[in-house]
Amino acid sequence: MREKKSTVREFVYLTIALIPITLFSYIQYINQRNAELEYVGVYYLTEYPNCDTCVLNLNSDNAYTVIFDDRTLEQGKWKYSSGGDYWIVDIGKNGQLGSGKYKYNDRKNNFKE
């Protein structure tokens, strides 16, 4: 009988210990997702090769498309990452938002919850 109580007690302690860890992980996920959604929108690219009026769409499902005159020039997945003092939006494996061919001069945030 004593062994059964010990096992139940250990299970209760383990469950109580996992609650804060689970809550912390969930809060981290929500914060990361909210920060990521701030970059959803339309970006007017200035340095895309052979295209002065290309538009980059970052969608809330982490898909991106580069469009010129209703033609899709490029598409794939984008990824947001951040650290203590930086943030990076990787556009597929092709570059980062705001540099190289993904430089932009204006944007419209069109995400609605």
mmCIF file of C-alpha atoms in Angstrom:
data_model
loop_
_atom_site.group_PDB
_atom_site.id
_atom_site.type_symbol
_atom_site.label_atom_id
_atom_site.label_comp_id
_atom_site.label_asym_id
_atom_site.label_seq_id
_atom_site.Cartn_x
_atom_site.Cartn_y
_atom_site.Cartn_z
ATOM 1 C CA MET A 1 0.000 0.000 0.000
ATOM 2 C CA ARG A 2 2.809 2.353 0.873
ATOM 3 C CA GLU A 3 4.433 1.912 -2.558
ATOM 4 C CA LYS A 4 1.192 2.872 -4.327
ATOM 5 C CA LYS A 5 0.913 6.135 -2.331
ATOM 6 C CA SER A 6 4.510 6.949 -3.183
ATOM 7 C CA THR A 7 3.873 6.440 -6.895
ATOM 8 C CA VAL A 8 0.727 8.580 -6.813
ATOM 9 C CA ARG A 9 2.555 11.301 -4.891
ATOM 10 C CA GLU A 10 5.420 11.302 -7.412
ATOM 11 C CA PHE A 11 2.927 11.564 -10.262
ATOM 12 C CA VAL A 12 1.205 14.535 -8.596
ATOM 13 C CA TYR A 13 4.539 16.300 -7.994
ATOM 14 C CA LEU A 14 5.630 15.691 -11.570
ATOM 15 C CA THR A 15 2.333 17.043 -12.898
ATOM 16 C CA ILE A 16 2.595 20.149 -10.724
ATOM 17 C CA ALA A 17 6.176 20.705 -11.915
ATOM 18 C CA LEU A 18 5.175 20.421 -15.581
ATOM 19 C CA ILE A 19 2.421 23.054 -15.381
ATOM 20 C CA PRO A 20 4.773 26.087 -15.184
ATOM 21 C CA ILE A 21 7.031 24.670 -17.900
ATOM 22 C CA THR A 22 4.061 24.151 -20.210
ATOM 23 C CA LEU A 23 2.680 27.609 -19.441
ATOM 24 C CA PHE A 24 6.077 29.232 -20.081
ATOM 25 C CA SER A 25 6.438 27.404 -23.419
ATOM 26 C CA TYR A 26 2.955 28.452 -24.509
ATOM 27 C CA ILE A 27 3.577 32.114 -23.622
ATOM 28 C CA GLN A 28 6.877 32.033 -25.551
ATOM 29 C CA TYR A 29 5.086 30.594 -28.581
ATOM 30 C CA ILE A 30 2.344 33.263 -28.454
ATOM 31 C CA ASN A 31 4.906 36.081 -28.124
ATOM 32 C CA GLN A 32 6.957 34.705 -31.035
ATOM 33 C CA ARG A 33 3.862 34.345 -33.218
ATOM 34 C CA ASN A 34 2.641 37.882 -32.448
ATOM 35 C CA ALA A 35 6.070 39.332 -33.279
ATOM 36 C CA GLU A 36 6.101 37.311 -36.497
ATOM 37 C CA LEU A 37 2.660 38.565 -37.539
ATOM 38 C CA GLU A 38 3.878 42.167 -37.340
ATOM 39 C CA TYR A 39 5.793 41.501 -40.581
ATOM 40 C CA VAL A 40 2.825 40.145 -42.524
ATOM 41 C CA GLY A 41 1.993 42.529 -45.337
ATOM 42 C CA VAL A 42 2.923 43.911 -48.728
ATOM 43 C CA TYR A 43 6.444 45.225 -49.367
ATOM 44 C CA TYR A 44 7.348 47.327 -52.412
ATOM 45 C CA LEU A 45 10.783 46.082 -53.468
ATOM 46 C CA THR A 46 13.410 48.455 -54.842
ATOM 47 C CA GLU A 47 16.367 46.157 -55.636
ATOM 48 C CA TYR A 48 14.756 43.052 -57.113
ATOM 49 C CA PRO A 49 16.675 42.088 -60.304
ATOM 50 C CA ASN A 50 15.144 43.399 -63.544
ATOM 51 C CA CYS A 51 12.029 44.590 -61.759
ATOM 52 C CA ASP A 52 11.393 48.132 -60.554
ATOM 53 C CA THR A 53 7.839 47.543 -59.354
ATOM 54 C CA CYS A 54 7.934 44.077 -57.808
ATOM 55 C CA VAL A 55 5.859 43.421 -54.723
ATOM 56 C CA LEU A 56 6.682 40.987 -51.927
ATOM 57 C CA ASN A 57 3.699 39.523 -50.075
ATOM 58 C CA LEU A 58 4.379 37.968 -46.676
ATOM 59 C CA ASN A 59 1.359 35.906 -45.637
ATOM 60 C CA SER A 60 0.299 34.866 -42.151
ATOM 61 C CA ASP A 61 0.820 31.182 -43.033
ATOM 62 C CA ASN A 62 4.539 31.959 -43.524
ATOM 63 C CA ALA A 63 4.303 31.755 -47.302
ATOM 64 C CA TYR A 64 5.733 34.515 -49.481
ATOM 65 C CA THR A 65 5.345 35.503 -53.107
ATOM 66 C CA VAL A 66 7.151 38.027 -55.268
ATOM 67 C CA ILE A 67 4.730 39.420 -57.836
ATOM 68 C CA PHE A 68 5.193 41.558 -60.946
ATOM 69 C CA ASP A 69 2.180 42.456 -63.115
ATOM 70 C CA ASP A 70 0.057 39.589 -61.736
ATOM 71 C CA ARG A 71 2.869 37.096 -62.438
ATOM 72 C CA THR A 72 4.473 35.148 -59.617
ATOM 73 C CA LEU A 73 8.248 35.433 -59.931
ATOM 74 C CA GLU A 74 9.170 33.658 -56.725
ATOM 75 C CA GLN A 75 7.423 31.882 -53.871
ATOM 76 C CA GLY A 76 8.260 29.858 -50.805
ATOM 77 C CA LYS A 77 8.316 30.006 -47.023
ATOM 78 C CA TRP A 78 9.576 32.861 -44.843
ATOM 79 C CA LYS A 79 10.806 32.599 -41.272
ATOM 80 C CA TYR A 80 11.052 35.113 -38.436
ATOM 81 C CA SER A 81 13.737 34.805 -35.777
ATOM 82 C CA SER A 82 14.879 37.142 -33.041
ATOM 83 C CA GLY A 83 17.296 37.449 -30.187
ATOM 84 C CA GLY A 84 18.032 39.958 -27.486
ATOM 85 C CA ASP A 85 18.756 42.878 -29.779
ATOM 86 C CA TYR A 86 17.989 41.722 -33.320
ATOM 87 C CA TRP A 87 15.251 40.392 -35.572
ATOM 88 C CA ILE A 88 15.604 38.649 -38.910
ATOM 89 C CA VAL A 89 13.038 37.743 -41.539
ATOM 90 C CA ASP A 90 14.544 35.113 -43.832
ATOM 91 C CA ILE A 91 12.924 34.941 -47.252
ATOM 92 C CA GLY A 92 13.337 31.284 -48.090
ATOM 93 C CA LYS A 93 17.025 30.564 -48.557
ATOM 94 C CA ASN A 94 17.396 33.561 -50.849
ATOM 95 C CA GLY A 95 18.050 36.436 -48.454
ATOM 96 C CA GLN A 96 16.642 38.611 -45.708
ATOM 97 C CA LEU A 97 13.921 41.225 -45.670
ATOM 98 C CA GLY A 98 15.413 44.706 -45.997
ATOM 99 C CA SER A 99 18.697 43.698 -47.630
ATOM 100 C CA GLY A 100 19.923 42.604 -51.049
ATOM 101 C CA LYS A 101 17.169 42.008 -53.549
ATOM 102 C CA TYR A 102 14.598 42.249 -50.754
ATOM 103 C CA LYS A 103 15.221 45.923 -49.960
ATOM 104 C CA TYR A 104 12.006 47.880 -49.842
ATOM 105 C CA ASN A 105 10.961 51.506 -49.573
ATOM 106 C CA ASP A 106 7.386 51.108 -48.347
ATOM 107 C CA ARG A 107 5.102 48.521 -46.842
ATOM 108 C CA LYS A 108 1.478 47.965 -45.961
ATOM 109 C CA ASN A 109 0.567 45.775 -43.032
ATOM 110 C CA ASN A 110 -2.571 43.963 -44.027
ATOM 111 C CA PHE A 111 -2.862 41.350 -41.296
ATOM 112 C CA LYS A 112 -6.184 41.223 -39.522
ATOM 113 C CA GLU A 113 -6.864 38.872 -36.632
#
